[in-house]
Amino acid sequence: MSQLLRVHCFCVSRDGFGSGEGQSPERPFGHADPTALFSWAGATASWPNRTDPGGSRGLDDYMTREFARDVGAEIMGRNKFGPQRGPWKDHEWKGWWGDEPPFHTPVFVLTHHVRPSFALSDTTFHFIDATPAEALERAKEAADGKDVRLGGGVATVREFLAADLVDTMHVAVAPVDLGKGEKLWDSPDELEDRFHHEAVPSPSGVTHHLFWRR
């Protein structure tokens, strides 16, 4: 089976924004409240950071469970890794995820300012200056036959879509408006020239948009 490049559990607001303005170490999504975007996933039984028993089952839980299925590597943009810009001034700060990042795979961070790789638990971060196609080739090699997940942020997803490298995509649209920030789309219909598209509403209030190549 061929390896796929998948976007999964990528959350945007009703008006198409995946993050707000004013990103900082304390606010990864800027002015946006991440709870408003991700609470549907956090409520599920399969949420990876769940520390207590319980959680919801059903559609949202299925989508959350699929996040890690058959994924062998991740690609992300520098803005998803952290808020620093330009040359790295602080190598001690190692992302928003603490000592146990949720990726559990090699992660390739796209940046024009490379730095040494490092590992946190079973996740190793590699910093590469590469085109989308070059990054995907490296990630597929590291994924050992499994799929590659494209984690974001918004600009990175748009860049890989523009390069026509994305095979499948799951975007969860939350019932909240952000008004400003980084925008994935004006309408999901924009992608229907290249992808089959189905929208599935959930009782939680989010709508799951599923895309796969025509």
Short mmCIF file of C-alpha atoms in Angstrom, two decimals:
data_model
loop_
_atom_site.label_atom_id
_atom_site.label_comp_id
_atom_site.label_asym_id
_atom_site.label_seq_id
_atom_site.Cartn_x
_atom_site.Cartn_y
_atom_site.Cartn_z
CA MET A 1 0.00 0.00 0.00
CA SER A 2 1.21 3.51 -0.75
CA GLN A 3 2.03 5.92 2.04
CA LEU A 4 -0.43 8.79 2.40
CA LEU A 5 0.04 12.37 3.52
CA ARG A 6 -2.85 12.96 5.89
CA VAL A 7 -4.20 16.03 7.66
CA HIS A 8 -6.25 14.84 10.62
CA CYS A 9 -8.05 16.48 13.54
CA PHE A 10 -7.16 19.92 12.19
CA CYS A 11 -9.50 22.38 13.88
CA VAL A 12 -10.76 25.68 12.50
CA SER A 13 -13.43 28.18 13.44
CA ARG A 14 -16.72 28.61 11.62
CA ASP A 15 -15.20 31.56 9.74
CA GLY A 16 -12.21 29.48 8.62
CA PHE A 17 -9.42 30.49 11.03
CA GLY A 18 -7.08 27.87 12.51
CA SER A 19 -5.40 30.24 14.96
CA GLY A 20 -5.68 33.79 16.18
CA GLU A 21 -3.33 36.75 16.29
CA GLY A 22 -0.73 37.48 18.97
CA GLN A 23 0.91 34.06 19.39
CA SER A 24 3.21 33.78 22.43
CA PRO A 25 4.74 31.01 24.59
CA GLU A 26 1.74 31.32 26.88
CA ARG A 27 -0.85 31.50 24.07
CA PRO A 28 -0.08 29.09 21.20
CA PHE A 29 -3.27 30.13 19.38
CA GLY A 30 -2.94 33.86 20.00
CA HIS A 31 -6.19 35.58 20.91
CA ALA A 32 -8.17 32.41 20.09
CA ASP A 33 -9.36 30.21 22.95
CA PRO A 34 -8.11 26.70 22.11
CA THR A 35 -10.86 25.19 24.25
CA ALA A 36 -13.44 26.55 21.81
CA LEU A 37 -11.67 24.78 18.93
CA PHE A 38 -10.67 21.50 20.59
CA SER A 39 -13.17 20.78 23.37
CA TRP A 40 -14.97 18.24 21.17
CA ALA A 41 -11.80 16.11 21.08
CA GLY A 42 -10.90 16.64 24.73
CA ALA A 43 -14.28 15.27 25.76
CA THR A 44 -13.76 11.91 24.04
CA ALA A 45 -12.68 8.65 25.61
CA SER A 46 -9.73 8.46 23.20
CA TRP A 47 -8.26 11.91 23.95
CA PRO A 48 -4.54 11.08 24.46
CA ASN A 49 -4.12 13.47 27.40
CA ARG A 50 -7.07 12.05 29.34
CA THR A 51 -6.09 11.25 32.93
CA ASP A 52 -9.48 10.11 34.23
CA PRO A 53 -11.77 7.31 33.03
CA GLY A 54 -14.81 8.01 30.92
CA GLY A 55 -15.23 10.34 27.99
CA SER A 56 -17.67 10.31 25.12
CA ARG A 57 -17.97 7.67 22.41
CA GLY A 58 -19.38 7.98 18.92
CA LEU A 59 -18.28 10.07 15.94
CA ASP A 60 -16.00 12.51 17.79
CA ASP A 61 -14.26 9.66 19.59
CA TYR A 62 -13.72 7.82 16.32
CA MET A 63 -12.12 10.89 14.76
CA THR A 64 -9.87 11.39 17.79
CA ARG A 65 -8.83 7.74 17.75
CA GLU A 66 -7.85 7.99 14.08
CA PHE A 67 -5.31 10.73 14.86
CA ALA A 68 -2.49 8.25 15.49
CA ARG A 69 -3.60 5.24 13.45
CA ASP A 70 -0.85 4.01 11.12
CA VAL A 71 1.09 7.29 11.35
CA GLY A 72 4.87 6.95 11.28
CA ALA A 73 6.03 10.58 11.05
CA GLU A 74 4.71 14.13 11.28
CA ILE A 75 5.50 17.33 9.40
CA MET A 76 4.77 20.69 10.99
CA GLY A 77 5.62 24.31 10.36
CA ARG A 78 7.77 26.31 12.70
CA ASN A 79 4.79 28.30 13.99
CA LYS A 80 3.22 25.09 15.30
CA PHE A 81 6.43 24.22 17.13
CA GLY A 82 6.77 27.58 18.83
CA PRO A 83 6.48 31.37 18.65
CA GLN A 84 10.16 32.18 18.05
CA ARG A 85 11.01 33.85 14.75
CA GLY A 86 14.32 34.22 12.91
CA PRO A 87 17.52 32.59 14.22
CA TRP A 88 16.98 30.42 17.29
CA LYS A 89 17.90 32.33 20.44
CA ASP A 90 16.67 29.82 23.00
CA HIS A 91 17.47 26.14 22.50
CA GLU A 92 16.26 25.30 26.00
CA TRP A 93 12.61 25.91 25.09
CA LYS A 94 11.42 22.73 23.38
CA GLY A 95 7.81 23.27 22.38
CA TRP A 96 4.40 23.47 23.99
CA TRP A 97 4.01 19.77 24.81
CA GLY A 98 6.14 19.17 27.90
CA ASP A 99 8.23 16.05 28.37
CA GLU A 100 5.68 13.76 26.69
CA PRO A 101 4.70 15.18 23.28
CA PRO A 102 1.61 13.55 21.73
CA PHE A 103 3.31 12.62 18.44
CA HIS A 104 5.30 9.46 19.34
CA THR A 105 7.07 9.57 15.96
CA PRO A 106 9.82 11.52 14.22
CA VAL A 107 8.62 15.11 13.66
CA PHE A 108 10.03 17.27 10.86
CA VAL A 109 9.77 21.00 11.62
CA LEU A 110 10.02 23.25 8.56
CA THR A 111 12.22 26.27 9.18
CA HIS A 112 14.74 28.46 7.38
CA HIS A 113 16.90 28.33 10.52
CA VAL A 114 17.96 24.77 11.22
CA ARG A 115 19.05 23.60 14.68
CA PRO A 116 20.16 20.25 16.13
CA SER A 117 17.59 17.50 16.52
CA PHE A 118 16.47 16.49 20.00
CA ALA A 119 14.26 13.84 21.55
CA LEU A 120 11.53 14.10 24.17
CA SER A 121 10.34 10.67 25.26
CA ASP A 122 9.58 8.74 22.04
CA THR A 123 9.30 11.85 19.84
CA THR A 124 12.34 13.20 17.97
CA PHE A 125 12.18 16.69 16.47
CA HIS A 126 14.22 17.38 13.32
CA PHE A 127 14.52 20.94 11.98
CA ILE A 128 14.85 21.11 8.21
CA ASP A 129 15.00 23.79 5.53
CA ALA A 130 13.19 22.02 2.71
CA THR A 131 10.45 22.36 0.12
CA PRO A 132 7.18 20.54 0.82
CA ALA A 133 8.14 17.76 -1.59
CA GLU A 134 11.58 17.35 0.00
CA ALA A 135 10.12 17.34 3.51
CA LEU A 136 7.56 14.73 2.52
CA GLU A 137 10.25 12.49 1.03
CA ARG A 138 12.27 12.63 4.26
CA ALA A 139 9.22 12.02 6.41
CA LYS A 140 8.16 9.02 4.33
CA GLU A 141 11.61 7.50 4.73
CA ALA A 142 11.40 7.95 8.51
CA ALA A 143 7.81 6.64 8.68
CA ASP A 144 8.92 3.09 7.84
CA GLY A 145 6.04 2.34 5.50
CA LYS A 146 3.35 4.09 7.55
CA ASP A 147 1.52 7.30 6.63
CA VAL A 148 2.77 10.83 7.28
CA ARG A 149 0.59 13.29 9.19
CA LEU A 150 0.69 16.96 8.23
CA GLY A 151 0.09 18.68 11.54
CA GLY A 152 -0.10 22.35 10.58
CA GLY A 153 -0.25 25.18 11.22
CA VAL A 154 -2.50 26.86 8.71
CA ALA A 155 0.22 28.26 6.45
CA THR A 156 1.91 24.86 6.25
CA VAL A 157 -1.32 23.06 5.34
CA ARG A 158 -2.02 25.64 2.66
CA GLU A 159 1.53 25.28 1.31
CA PHE A 160 1.19 21.50 0.96
CA LEU A 161 -2.26 21.85 -0.58
CA ALA A 162 -0.83 24.30 -3.12
CA ALA A 163 1.88 21.76 -3.95
CA ASP A 164 -0.87 19.12 -4.45
CA LEU A 165 0.73 16.74 -1.94
CA VAL A 166 -2.16 16.12 0.47
CA ASP A 167 -4.00 12.80 -0.01
CA THR A 168 -6.68 12.95 2.69
CA MET A 169 -7.82 15.63 5.10
CA HIS A 170 -10.07 15.83 8.14
CA VAL A 171 -10.98 19.32 9.32
CA ALA A 172 -13.22 19.84 12.35
CA VAL A 173 -15.13 23.12 12.16
CA ALA A 174 -16.06 24.42 15.62
CA PRO A 175 -19.18 26.56 16.17
CA VAL A 176 -17.22 29.70 17.03
CA ASP A 177 -15.99 32.72 15.04
CA LEU A 178 -12.48 34.14 15.50
CA GLY A 179 -12.71 37.13 13.16
CA LYS A 180 -8.97 37.32 12.51
CA GLY A 181 -5.83 35.22 12.47
CA GLU A 182 -4.54 32.60 10.02
CA LYS A 183 -7.27 31.45 7.66
CA LEU A 184 -7.46 28.00 6.10
CA TRP A 185 -10.35 28.83 3.75
CA ASP A 186 -13.30 31.07 3.06
CA SER A 187 -15.34 27.93 2.35
CA PRO A 188 -14.46 24.22 2.32
CA ASP A 189 -16.05 24.10 -1.13
CA GLU A 190 -12.85 25.69 -2.46
CA LEU A 191 -11.19 22.26 -2.38
CA GLU A 192 -13.85 20.36 -4.32
CA ASP A 193 -12.02 20.72 -7.63
CA ARG A 194 -9.37 18.29 -6.32
CA PHE A 195 -11.06 16.39 -3.50
CA HIS A 196 -14.21 14.48 -2.82
CA HIS A 197 -15.83 16.19 0.16
CA GLU A 198 -18.35 15.17 2.77
CA ALA A 199 -19.49 17.18 5.80
CA VAL A 200 -20.73 15.22 8.82
CA PRO A 201 -22.28 17.14 11.73
CA SER A 202 -21.69 15.86 15.25
CA PRO A 203 -23.94 16.17 18.32
CA SER A 204 -21.09 18.07 19.99
CA GLY A 205 -21.68 21.00 17.62
CA VAL A 206 -18.62 20.56 15.41
CA THR A 207 -18.88 19.56 11.76
CA HIS A 208 -16.32 17.07 10.49
CA HIS A 209 -15.22 17.79 6.91
CA LEU A 210 -13.64 14.82 5.15
CA PHE A 211 -11.63 15.18 1.96
CA TRP A 212 -9.99 12.56 -0.23
CA ARG A 213 -8.35 12.85 -3.61
CA ARG A 214 -10.42 12.63 -6.76
#
